[in-house]
Amino acid sequence: MESYLKLTNQSQGKDRIFRATQYACALTRHLLQDEPLSKELLQKLKSLESNLSSGRKLLRLGNTLNSIDAAKKNLQLSDPVLRFCLTVANINRAFYFICDNVLWARNIGLIHNINKENWSLNATRFYFLSLIMNLTRDAYVIAQIMVQRSRDRQCQQKLNQHLSESPDVAQVIIPQLDAFLFLLIESLKSHPSVALDTLKNVCDLFIPLDRLGIYHTNAGVANFCGLVSSLLGILSVLKPNFKIKP
Amino acid sequence: MESWVRFNAQSQAKERVFRAAQYACTLLGYTLQKGGASADLLTTIKHLEAHLSLTRKLMRLGNSAEALEAAKRAVHLSDCVLRLCITVAHLNRVMYFACDNILWAGKTGLLANLDQNKWSQRSFRYYLFALILNLTRDAYEIHLLMEREARSSSAKGSLSSPSPLAPTPENGEFSPSPFPSPASAPVPAFPVITARLHRQLRLLVSVLRSNPPLLLDLLKNLCDVFIPLDRLGLYPTGTGFVGACGLASSILSILTIIHPWLKLKP
């Protein structure tokens, strides 16, 4: 109960729950599409999904300021790569939220004379760029950890042991690749927050890729990815040590 | 910016902002209707108000658990009056949130053949009970503080040494009484009651001035109580007044979130 209350008391926690529910509805709808006798259920799921979507849009009003504040904070980072990636990611998120707010106002009927499709594409574009920057940051952090681990004596012993344990596999797979993969897995194991953030961003990436027509996946894959990403988001809200810093 | 980010991170704070916006729409709609505004503008405001209401219902999903937890905590209070008022108020809030969740399911089409009017009335009834108990608690707190204040002021009066110039009964001098002695004429009751009321009122003002959280909670609950009274038809006040009360109450709530020391404890 305690952790549930902690989760629901945070705006981000509630948003993640609604996002997970929204994608769960969309996924269920996709799976039940060809089923007979499920017309009414599909209608209910669609109604719930659209209600959650518009509710989340309203919840995100004012998040632009949060992103601008985060971008300002990231300008103080000493590492130039992290500074660049995180600042640009947050600026893109700020623009995404602006587009999202305009779309919300259009859906409600506060604004009439805007092209909904255009603004939706712009929002998705900014979201996509933000994710790309976050993934670049993840790749950079992983590379740093791997370099650190490769210098570690204990890790080197483990690697040699791993390569000598399976020489037949090592002959089939390029030894360098095997060593790289071993090091990568070890690095991610030792830093679950980085692993979680990478997985979340990879899952999230499929949604804008599909919407922008860059890489078409079916609705099922996109919604499943959205659901997984939301659950990982909930996990990082519940357990702050799983949240990547900075 | 920092305080905004901190404020925005709390779901209760966001809910309060949306509540303020919703009642502002109610008030604005009423004002514009009186002023003869265009039907298009009125429809937009009505639509926005309905959307805010529905989103707030969505945000309140799961709040029953929170209210139940608060009731559990209140059971352990030492003061029996506070324990009763706060626990029962929270239990009423649990029921109100449960009805509210059912209403949300009805409005989103999950429960298609739901009698929304009946459930709305039911939810407002629980909300009214919760508010009445909160007001009872406020009255009890005020009563306690007034008693304490009266006791401390009388103690101060008895402790302060009499001035050598002041007339005292010991040296045969009595201060002239504003009323005639009982022997000469019967004391008229009205001035005595007026004086007592005046004293009580001064005491009340003094207590509320020295306890901003209590004053704020009292004002908030008084503003809130008109909403269910109007909706249940017990004391119809009209859309404009309900909108103004809801807006005032929401602003006071936002104030208690921004400044946590203004929140009444327990």
Short mmCIF file of C-alpha atoms in Angstrom, two decimals:
data_model
loop_
_atom_site.label_atom_id
_atom_site.label_comp_id
_atom_site.label_asym_id
_atom_site.label_seq_id
_atom_site.Cartn_x
_atom_site.Cartn_y
_atom_site.Cartn_z
CA MET A 1 0.00 0.00 0.00
CA GLU A 2 2.84 2.36 0.94
CA SER A 3 4.56 2.06 -2.44
CA TYR A 4 1.22 2.42 -4.25
CA LEU A 5 0.50 5.68 -2.41
CA LYS A 6 4.01 6.91 -3.16
CA LEU A 7 3.44 6.16 -6.84
CA THR A 8 0.01 7.79 -7.13
CA ASN A 9 1.10 10.90 -5.23
CA GLN A 10 3.49 11.75 -8.06
CA SER A 11 2.17 13.22 -11.31
CA GLN A 12 4.70 11.16 -13.24
CA GLY A 13 3.62 7.98 -11.46
CA LYS A 14 -0.03 8.52 -12.35
CA ASP A 15 0.85 9.42 -15.94
CA ARG A 16 2.85 6.19 -16.28
CA ILE A 17 -0.07 4.12 -14.96
CA PHE A 18 -2.46 5.78 -17.41
CA ARG A 19 0.04 5.31 -20.25
CA ALA A 20 0.41 1.60 -19.44
CA THR A 21 -3.38 1.23 -19.36
CA GLN A 22 -3.73 3.13 -22.63
CA TYR A 23 -1.25 0.88 -24.45
CA ALA A 24 -2.74 -2.23 -22.81
CA CYS A 25 -6.14 -1.20 -24.22
CA ALA A 26 -4.67 -0.59 -27.67
CA LEU A 27 -2.85 -3.95 -27.60
CA THR A 28 -5.97 -5.81 -26.45
CA ARG A 29 -7.96 -4.12 -29.23
CA HIS A 30 -5.37 -5.22 -31.78
CA LEU A 31 -5.46 -8.81 -30.51
CA LEU A 32 -9.27 -8.98 -30.47
CA GLN A 33 -9.69 -7.29 -33.85
CA ASP A 34 -10.59 -10.43 -35.78
CA GLU A 35 -12.52 -12.07 -32.95
CA PRO A 36 -16.26 -12.39 -33.43
CA LEU A 37 -18.66 -11.34 -30.62
CA SER A 38 -16.28 -8.65 -29.37
CA LYS A 39 -17.75 -5.57 -31.08
CA GLU A 40 -19.06 -4.08 -27.83
CA LEU A 41 -15.84 -4.82 -25.95
CA LEU A 42 -13.76 -3.24 -28.73
CA GLN A 43 -15.95 -0.14 -28.57
CA LYS A 44 -15.47 0.09 -24.81
CA LEU A 45 -11.72 -0.34 -25.13
CA LYS A 46 -11.56 2.34 -27.81
CA SER A 47 -13.57 4.73 -25.63
CA LEU A 48 -11.34 4.04 -22.61
CA GLU A 49 -8.19 4.48 -24.69
CA SER A 50 -9.28 7.85 -26.09
CA ASN A 51 -10.35 8.99 -22.60
CA LEU A 52 -6.95 8.05 -21.18
CA SER A 53 -5.17 9.73 -24.08
CA SER A 54 -7.00 13.06 -23.69
CA GLY A 55 -6.65 12.87 -19.91
CA ARG A 56 -2.90 12.39 -20.23
CA LYS A 57 -2.70 15.33 -22.63
CA LEU A 58 -4.31 17.52 -19.98
CA LEU A 59 -1.99 16.10 -17.31
CA ARG A 60 1.00 17.10 -19.44
CA LEU A 61 0.02 20.78 -19.53
CA GLY A 62 2.85 22.72 -17.94
CA ASN A 63 5.42 19.99 -18.49
CA THR A 64 7.17 22.29 -20.98
CA LEU A 65 8.46 24.31 -18.03
CA ASN A 66 9.76 21.13 -16.40
CA SER A 67 11.71 20.28 -19.56
CA ILE A 68 13.13 23.80 -19.88
CA ASP A 69 14.20 23.67 -16.23
CA ALA A 70 15.84 20.26 -16.79
CA ALA A 71 17.64 21.63 -19.88
CA LYS A 72 18.93 24.57 -17.82
CA LYS A 73 20.22 22.18 -15.15
CA ASN A 74 21.93 19.98 -17.76
CA LEU A 75 23.89 22.96 -19.07
CA GLN A 76 25.90 22.80 -15.84
CA LEU A 77 27.16 19.24 -16.51
CA SER A 78 30.92 18.91 -16.85
CA ASP A 79 30.93 16.11 -19.46
CA PRO A 80 30.43 17.78 -22.89
CA VAL A 81 28.78 14.74 -24.53
CA LEU A 82 26.28 14.31 -21.69
CA ARG A 83 25.71 18.06 -21.59
CA PHE A 84 24.93 18.16 -25.31
CA CYS A 85 22.76 15.03 -25.42
CA LEU A 86 20.67 15.80 -22.34
CA THR A 87 20.20 19.50 -23.09
CA VAL A 88 19.11 18.86 -26.69
CA ALA A 89 16.88 15.96 -25.56
CA ASN A 90 15.13 18.19 -23.02
CA ILE A 91 14.71 21.05 -25.50
CA ASN A 92 13.11 18.60 -27.94
CA ARG A 93 10.85 17.37 -25.15
CA ALA A 94 9.84 20.97 -24.44
CA PHE A 95 8.85 21.41 -28.10
CA TYR A 96 7.04 18.07 -28.04
CA PHE A 97 5.01 19.20 -25.03
CA ILE A 98 4.16 22.51 -26.74
CA CYS A 99 2.84 20.65 -29.79
CA ASP A 100 0.98 18.27 -27.47
CA ASN A 101 -0.65 21.21 -25.65
CA VAL A 102 -1.73 22.77 -28.94
CA LEU A 103 -3.21 19.42 -30.00
CA TRP A 104 -5.06 19.19 -26.68
CA ALA A 105 -6.52 22.67 -27.18
CA ARG A 106 -7.58 21.64 -30.71
CA ASN A 107 -9.26 18.45 -29.44
CA ILE A 108 -11.17 20.40 -26.79
CA GLY A 109 -12.26 23.04 -29.28
CA LEU A 110 -10.33 25.98 -27.83
CA ILE A 111 -8.43 26.35 -31.13
CA HIS A 112 -10.06 25.62 -34.47
CA ASN A 113 -7.87 26.88 -37.30
CA ILE A 114 -4.87 24.54 -37.02
CA ASN A 115 -3.89 21.49 -39.03
CA LYS A 116 -4.21 18.63 -36.55
CA GLU A 117 -2.23 16.21 -38.72
CA ASN A 118 0.69 18.62 -39.11
CA TRP A 119 0.94 19.35 -35.41
CA SER A 120 0.68 15.66 -34.58
CA LEU A 121 3.56 14.90 -36.95
CA ASN A 122 5.63 17.73 -35.47
CA ALA A 123 5.00 16.43 -31.95
CA THR A 124 6.07 12.92 -33.00
CA ARG A 125 9.15 14.35 -34.73
CA PHE A 126 10.28 16.19 -31.59
CA TYR A 127 9.58 13.11 -29.48
CA PHE A 128 11.64 11.01 -31.88
CA LEU A 129 14.59 13.42 -31.77
CA SER A 130 14.42 13.46 -27.98
CA LEU A 131 14.56 9.64 -27.92
CA ILE A 132 17.50 9.59 -30.36
CA MET A 133 19.42 11.94 -28.06
CA ASN A 134 18.56 9.80 -25.03
CA LEU A 135 19.74 6.67 -26.83
CA THR A 136 22.97 8.43 -27.85
CA ARG A 137 23.49 9.29 -24.20
CA ASP A 138 22.81 5.65 -23.21
CA ALA A 139 25.32 4.41 -25.80
CA TYR A 140 27.91 6.89 -24.51
CA VAL A 141 27.38 5.88 -20.87
CA ILE A 142 27.57 2.16 -21.80
CA ALA A 143 30.79 2.77 -23.76
CA GLN A 144 32.28 4.55 -20.74
CA ILE A 145 31.30 1.69 -18.41
CA MET A 146 32.72 -0.88 -20.85
CA VAL A 147 36.06 0.95 -21.06
CA GLN A 148 36.11 1.12 -17.27
CA ARG A 149 35.32 -2.60 -16.97
CA SER A 150 37.90 -3.62 -19.57
CA ARG A 151 40.60 -1.98 -17.47
CA ASP A 152 39.42 -3.83 -14.39
CA ARG A 153 41.72 -6.78 -13.55
CA GLN A 154 38.90 -8.91 -12.17
CA CYS A 155 36.79 -8.41 -15.28
CA GLN A 156 39.73 -9.32 -17.54
CA GLN A 157 40.15 -12.60 -15.66
CA LYS A 158 36.43 -13.32 -16.09
CA LEU A 159 36.67 -12.57 -19.81
CA ASN A 160 39.68 -14.86 -20.33
CA GLN A 161 37.92 -17.59 -18.38
CA HIS A 162 34.79 -17.16 -20.54
CA LEU A 163 36.79 -17.37 -23.78
CA SER A 164 38.79 -20.42 -22.66
CA GLU A 165 35.67 -22.20 -21.38
CA SER A 166 34.12 -22.38 -24.86
CA PRO A 167 36.89 -22.50 -27.49
CA ASP A 168 34.64 -24.19 -30.09
CA VAL A 169 32.14 -21.32 -29.83
CA ALA A 170 34.98 -18.83 -29.95
CA GLN A 171 36.10 -20.29 -33.28
CA VAL A 172 32.64 -19.91 -34.81
CA ILE A 173 32.03 -16.42 -33.40
CA ILE A 174 34.67 -13.76 -33.91
CA PRO A 175 36.55 -13.65 -30.58
CA GLN A 176 36.49 -9.84 -30.55
CA LEU A 177 32.70 -9.86 -30.93
CA ASP A 178 32.35 -12.48 -28.20
CA ALA A 179 34.55 -10.41 -25.90
CA PHE A 180 32.57 -7.28 -26.76
CA LEU A 181 29.22 -8.95 -26.03
CA PHE A 182 30.53 -10.43 -22.79
CA LEU A 183 31.78 -7.01 -21.70
CA LEU A 184 28.50 -5.36 -22.72
CA ILE A 185 26.40 -7.85 -20.72
CA GLU A 186 28.68 -7.52 -17.70
CA SER A 187 28.48 -3.72 -17.88
CA LEU A 188 24.69 -3.72 -18.10
CA LYS A 189 24.44 -6.25 -15.26
CA SER A 190 26.50 -4.02 -13.01
CA HIS A 191 24.44 -0.91 -13.96
CA PRO A 192 20.73 -1.90 -14.03
CA SER A 193 19.62 1.74 -14.26
CA VAL A 194 21.47 2.15 -17.60
CA ALA A 195 20.11 -1.18 -18.87
CA LEU A 196 16.57 -0.17 -17.91
CA ASP A 197 16.83 3.27 -19.52
CA THR A 198 18.24 1.81 -22.74
CA LEU A 199 15.52 -0.83 -22.93
CA LYS A 200 12.84 1.79 -22.23
CA ASN A 201 14.14 4.14 -24.94
CA VAL A 202 14.47 1.30 -27.47
CA CYS A 203 10.87 0.28 -26.77
CA ASP A 204 9.69 3.88 -27.04
CA LEU A 205 11.52 4.36 -30.33
CA PHE A 206 9.22 2.01 -32.26
CA ILE A 207 6.19 4.27 -31.66
CA PRO A 208 7.47 7.42 -33.47
CA LEU A 209 9.28 5.31 -36.09
CA ASP A 210 5.95 3.75 -37.01
CA ARG A 211 4.00 7.04 -36.87
CA LEU A 212 6.54 8.89 -39.02
CA GLY A 213 6.64 6.04 -41.52
CA ILE A 214 10.40 5.58 -41.12
CA TYR A 215 10.12 1.96 -40.01
CA HIS A 216 6.71 0.37 -40.26
CA THR A 217 5.71 -2.13 -37.60
CA ASN A 218 2.20 -3.35 -37.01
CA ALA A 219 0.01 -1.79 -34.30
CA GLY A 220 0.55 -4.80 -32.05
CA VAL A 221 4.33 -4.35 -31.88
CA ALA A 222 4.09 -0.58 -31.30
CA ASN A 223 1.51 -1.02 -28.53
CA PHE A 224 3.42 -3.86 -26.91
CA CYS A 225 6.56 -1.70 -26.90
CA GLY A 226 4.56 1.17 -25.40
CA LEU A 227 3.26 -1.10 -22.66
CA VAL A 228 6.72 -2.50 -21.82
CA SER A 229 8.20 1.01 -21.79
CA SER A 230 5.43 2.24 -19.46
CA LEU A 231 5.97 -0.66 -17.06
CA LEU A 232 9.70 0.10 -17.01
CA GLY A 233 8.80 3.75 -16.37
CA ILE A 234 6.63 2.73 -13.40
CA LEU A 235 9.52 0.63 -12.09
CA SER A 236 11.89 3.61 -12.23
CA VAL A 237 9.35 5.77 -10.36
CA LEU A 238 8.80 3.09 -7.69
CA LYS A 239 12.49 2.34 -7.25
CA PRO A 240 14.46 5.58 -7.68
CA ASN A 241 17.78 3.69 -7.72
CA PHE A 242 16.68 2.30 -11.11
CA LYS A 243 16.46 5.82 -12.51
CA ILE A 244 19.48 6.84 -14.57
CA LYS A 245 21.41 9.86 -13.29
CA PRO A 246 22.03 12.58 -14.34
CA MET B 1 10.69 27.85 -11.76
CA GLU B 2 11.99 25.53 -9.04
CA SER B 3 8.83 25.84 -6.94
CA TRP B 4 6.67 25.28 -10.04
CA VAL B 5 8.53 22.06 -10.90
CA ARG B 6 8.12 20.85 -7.31
CA PHE B 7 4.42 21.81 -7.34
CA ASN B 8 3.83 20.23 -10.76
CA ALA B 9 5.38 16.95 -9.60
CA GLN B 10 2.55 16.34 -7.11
CA SER B 11 -0.60 14.77 -8.55
CA GLN B 12 -2.74 16.41 -5.83
CA ALA B 13 -1.44 19.83 -6.85
CA LYS B 14 -2.30 19.23 -10.50
CA GLU B 15 -5.76 18.02 -9.50
CA ARG B 16 -6.29 21.23 -7.51
CA VAL B 17 -5.23 23.39 -10.45
CA PHE B 18 -7.67 21.55 -12.71
CA ARG B 19 -10.39 21.92 -10.08
CA ALA B 20 -9.75 25.67 -9.92
CA ALA B 21 -9.88 25.82 -13.73
CA GLN B 22 -13.11 23.79 -13.78
CA TYR B 23 -14.90 26.06 -11.31
CA ALA B 24 -13.47 29.13 -13.04
CA CYS B 25 -15.14 27.81 -16.21
CA THR B 26 -18.41 27.34 -14.29
CA LEU B 27 -18.23 30.91 -12.98
CA LEU B 28 -17.16 32.31 -16.35
CA GLY B 29 -19.94 30.43 -18.13
CA TYR B 30 -22.51 31.84 -15.71
CA THR B 31 -21.12 35.39 -16.04
CA LEU B 32 -21.03 35.22 -19.84
CA GLN B 33 -24.53 33.78 -19.97
CA LYS B 34 -25.77 36.70 -17.88
CA GLY B 35 -23.86 39.08 -20.15
CA GLY B 36 -25.42 37.55 -23.25
CA ALA B 37 -22.28 36.09 -24.82
CA SER B 38 -22.32 34.05 -28.03
CA ALA B 39 -23.59 30.48 -27.89
CA ASP B 40 -20.37 29.27 -29.52
CA LEU B 41 -18.20 30.63 -26.71
CA LEU B 42 -20.54 29.21 -24.06
CA THR B 43 -20.40 25.78 -25.72
CA THR B 44 -16.58 25.88 -25.75
CA ILE B 45 -16.47 26.76 -22.04
CA LYS B 46 -19.03 24.05 -21.22
CA HIS B 47 -16.98 21.55 -23.22
CA LEU B 48 -13.77 22.53 -21.42
CA GLU B 49 -15.50 22.28 -18.05
CA ALA B 50 -16.83 18.80 -18.86
CA HIS B 51 -13.38 17.70 -20.05
CA LEU B 52 -11.71 18.99 -16.87
CA SER B 53 -14.35 17.25 -14.76
CA LEU B 54 -13.85 13.93 -16.56
CA THR B 55 -10.05 14.17 -16.35
CA ARG B 56 -10.26 14.92 -12.64
CA LYS B 57 -12.42 11.83 -12.24
CA LEU B 58 -9.71 9.86 -14.03
CA MET B 59 -7.05 11.36 -11.76
CA ARG B 60 -9.05 10.38 -8.69
CA LEU B 61 -9.05 6.69 -9.61
CA GLY B 62 -7.40 4.86 -6.75
CA ASN B 63 -7.89 7.70 -4.27
CA SER B 64 -10.16 5.40 -2.24
CA ALA B 65 -7.06 3.51 -1.13
CA GLU B 66 -5.46 6.78 -0.04
CA ALA B 67 -8.53 7.83 1.96
CA LEU B 68 -8.72 4.37 3.54
CA GLU B 69 -5.08 4.62 4.58
CA ALA B 70 -5.76 8.07 6.07
CA ALA B 71 -8.73 6.62 8.01
CA LYS B 72 -6.49 3.84 9.35
CA ARG B 73 -4.00 6.44 10.56
CA ALA B 74 -6.73 8.60 12.13
CA VAL B 75 -7.98 5.63 14.22
CA HIS B 76 -4.84 5.96 16.37
CA LEU B 77 -5.49 9.58 17.42
CA SER B 78 -5.70 10.07 21.18
CA ASP B 79 -8.49 12.69 21.18
CA CYS B 80 -11.76 10.77 20.84
CA VAL B 81 -13.68 13.62 19.12
CA LEU B 82 -10.93 14.15 16.56
CA ARG B 83 -10.63 10.40 16.10
CA LEU B 84 -14.34 10.05 15.38
CA CYS B 85 -14.62 13.09 13.10
CA ILE B 86 -11.50 12.46 11.02
CA THR B 87 -11.96 8.69 10.70
CA VAL B 88 -15.63 8.92 9.68
CA ALA B 89 -14.83 11.83 7.33
CA HIS B 90 -12.20 9.71 5.60
CA LEU B 91 -14.54 6.72 5.37
CA ASN B 92 -17.11 8.97 3.72
CA ARG B 93 -14.41 10.14 1.34
CA VAL B 94 -13.67 6.48 0.52
CA MET B 95 -17.32 5.98 -0.41
CA TYR B 96 -17.39 9.26 -2.35
CA PHE B 97 -14.35 8.23 -4.38
CA ALA B 98 -15.84 4.78 -5.02
CA CYS B 99 -19.05 6.37 -6.35
CA ASP B 100 -16.95 8.83 -8.35
CA ASN B 101 -15.01 5.96 -9.95
CA ILE B 102 -18.26 4.24 -10.92
CA LEU B 103 -19.48 7.53 -12.40
CA TRP B 104 -16.25 7.84 -14.40
CA ALA B 105 -16.76 4.32 -15.75
CA GLY B 106 -20.29 5.32 -16.74
CA LYS B 107 -19.17 8.51 -18.46
CA THR B 108 -16.44 6.75 -20.44
CA GLY B 109 -18.88 4.10 -21.60
CA LEU B 110 -17.45 1.17 -19.64
CA LEU B 111 -20.74 0.86 -17.75
CA ALA B 112 -23.17 1.77 -20.48
CA ASN B 113 -26.50 1.42 -18.67
CA LEU B 114 -25.52 3.19 -15.46
CA ASP B 115 -27.96 5.60 -13.83
CA GLN B 116 -25.52 8.51 -13.70
CA ASN B 117 -27.90 10.84 -11.89
CA LYS B 118 -28.45 8.38 -9.04
CA TRP B 119 -24.72 7.72 -8.61
CA SER B 120 -23.95 11.43 -8.80
CA GLN B 121 -26.46 12.13 -6.01
CA ARG B 122 -24.98 9.29 -3.98
CA SER B 123 -21.43 10.58 -4.39
CA PHE B 124 -22.49 14.12 -3.40
CA ARG B 125 -24.22 12.74 -0.32
CA TYR B 126 -20.98 11.12 0.88
CA TYR B 127 -19.06 14.28 0.01
CA LEU B 128 -21.50 16.35 2.08
CA PHE B 129 -21.16 14.00 5.07
CA ALA B 130 -17.37 14.23 4.84
CA LEU B 131 -17.54 18.03 4.76
CA ILE B 132 -19.96 18.20 7.70
CA LEU B 133 -17.58 16.06 9.74
CA ASN B 134 -14.64 18.23 8.71
CA LEU B 135 -16.57 21.32 9.78
CA THR B 136 -17.45 19.63 13.09
CA ARG B 137 -13.76 18.95 13.60
CA ASP B 138 -12.95 22.61 12.82
CA ALA B 139 -15.61 23.77 15.30
CA TYR B 140 -14.21 21.43 17.95
CA GLU B 141 -10.65 22.67 17.38
CA ILE B 142 -11.86 26.29 17.60
CA HIS B 143 -13.76 25.50 20.81
CA LEU B 144 -10.66 23.93 22.37
CA LEU B 145 -8.44 26.84 21.38
CA MET B 146 -10.97 29.41 22.60
CA GLU B 147 -11.19 27.67 25.97
CA ARG B 148 -7.41 27.59 26.24
CA GLU B 149 -7.16 31.25 25.22
CA ALA B 150 -9.84 32.28 27.73
CA ARG B 151 -8.10 30.31 30.48
CA SER B 152 -4.71 31.81 29.69
CA SER B 153 -6.08 35.36 29.54
CA SER B 154 -7.91 34.92 32.86
CA ALA B 155 -4.75 33.45 34.37
CA LYS B 156 -2.81 36.45 33.10
CA GLY B 157 -5.40 38.75 34.63
CA SER B 158 -5.22 37.10 38.04
CA LEU B 159 -1.42 36.88 38.00
CA SER B 160 -0.80 40.50 37.06
CA SER B 161 -0.23 42.44 40.34
CA PRO B 162 -2.72 45.23 40.98
CA SER B 163 -1.41 48.74 40.48
CA PRO B 164 -0.96 50.77 43.66
CA LEU B 165 -3.15 53.47 42.17
CA ALA B 166 -5.91 51.10 41.21
CA PRO B 167 -8.85 51.00 43.58
CA THR B 168 -9.10 47.67 45.40
CA PRO B 169 -11.71 46.13 47.69
CA GLU B 170 -9.13 46.03 50.49
CA ASN B 171 -9.00 49.81 50.90
CA GLY B 172 -12.73 50.14 50.61
CA GLU B 173 -12.79 51.50 47.07
CA PHE B 174 -14.72 49.65 44.41
CA SER B 175 -14.61 50.34 40.72
CA PRO B 176 -17.89 51.87 39.61
CA SER B 177 -20.00 49.16 37.99
CA PRO B 178 -21.65 49.94 34.66
CA PHE B 179 -24.75 48.13 35.90
CA PRO B 180 -26.74 48.93 39.04
CA SER B 181 -26.34 46.59 41.99
CA PRO B 182 -28.78 43.67 42.28
CA ALA B 183 -30.34 45.29 45.30
CA SER B 184 -31.32 48.46 43.49
CA ALA B 185 -32.60 47.04 40.17
CA PRO B 186 -32.70 43.76 38.16
CA VAL B 187 -29.87 43.39 35.62
CA PRO B 188 -31.13 43.66 32.04
CA ALA B 189 -30.15 40.44 30.22
CA PHE B 190 -29.60 41.90 26.75
CA PRO B 191 -26.47 44.02 27.44
CA VAL B 192 -24.91 41.09 29.32
CA ILE B 193 -25.52 38.71 26.40
CA THR B 194 -24.24 41.31 23.93
CA ALA B 195 -21.11 41.85 25.98
CA ARG B 196 -20.53 38.11 26.24
CA LEU B 197 -21.08 37.65 22.50
CA HIS B 198 -18.71 40.51 21.79
CA ARG B 199 -16.09 38.91 24.04
CA GLN B 200 -16.58 35.49 22.38
CA LEU B 201 -16.31 37.06 18.95
CA ARG B 202 -13.09 38.83 19.92
CA LEU B 203 -11.78 35.54 21.25
CA LEU B 204 -12.76 33.73 18.03
CA VAL B 205 -11.02 36.34 15.87
CA SER B 206 -7.93 36.15 18.08
CA VAL B 207 -7.86 32.33 17.88
CA LEU B 208 -8.30 32.25 14.10
CA ARG B 209 -5.70 34.97 13.58
CA SER B 210 -3.16 33.03 15.58
CA ASN B 211 -4.00 29.75 13.74
CA PRO B 212 -3.91 30.33 9.97
CA PRO B 213 -4.14 26.57 9.13
CA LEU B 214 -7.39 26.30 11.07
CA LEU B 215 -8.80 29.48 9.52
CA LEU B 216 -7.88 28.27 6.04
CA ASP B 217 -9.40 24.82 6.60
CA LEU B 218 -12.59 26.35 7.97
CA LEU B 219 -12.92 28.74 5.02
CA LYS B 220 -12.19 25.94 2.55
CA ASN B 221 -14.80 23.62 4.07
CA LEU B 222 -17.38 26.41 4.27
CA CYS B 223 -16.85 27.19 0.59
CA ASP B 224 -16.99 23.51 -0.34
CA VAL B 225 -20.17 22.76 1.60
CA PHE B 226 -22.29 24.92 -0.72
CA ILE B 227 -21.45 22.69 -3.71
CA PRO B 228 -23.13 19.47 -2.49
CA LEU B 229 -25.90 21.48 -0.80
CA ASP B 230 -26.75 22.99 -4.19
CA ARG B 231 -26.36 19.76 -6.16
CA LEU B 232 -28.52 17.78 -3.72
CA GLY B 233 -31.16 20.51 -3.77
CA LEU B 234 -30.92 21.04 0.00
CA TYR B 235 -29.97 24.69 -0.37
CA PRO B 236 -29.98 25.84 -4.00
CA THR B 237 -27.63 28.78 -4.56
CA GLY B 238 -27.16 28.84 -8.33
CA THR B 239 -24.32 28.09 -10.73
CA GLY B 240 -22.50 31.38 -10.23
CA PHE B 241 -22.26 31.05 -6.47
CA VAL B 242 -21.22 27.38 -6.69
CA GLY B 243 -18.54 28.34 -9.22
CA ALA B 244 -17.22 31.12 -6.98
CA CYS B 245 -17.17 28.87 -3.90
CA GLY B 246 -15.45 26.05 -5.78
CA LEU B 247 -12.85 28.44 -7.17
CA ALA B 248 -12.16 30.02 -3.76
CA SER B 249 -11.87 26.59 -2.11
CA SER B 250 -9.49 25.35 -4.83
CA ILE B 251 -7.25 28.40 -4.49
CA LEU B 252 -7.11 27.87 -0.71
CA SER B 253 -6.19 24.22 -1.33
CA ILE B 254 -3.42 25.23 -3.72
CA LEU B 255 -2.15 27.58 -1.03
CA THR B 256 -1.89 24.70 1.47
CA ILE B 257 0.11 22.67 -1.05
CA ILE B 258 2.51 25.54 -1.82
CA HIS B 259 2.94 26.31 1.90
CA PRO B 260 2.63 22.99 3.79
CA TRP B 261 2.66 24.76 7.17
CA LEU B 262 -0.80 26.11 6.28
CA LYS B 263 -2.19 22.56 6.20
CA LEU B 264 -4.22 21.62 9.27
CA LYS B 265 -2.76 18.73 11.26
CA PRO B 266 -3.60 15.97 12.07
#
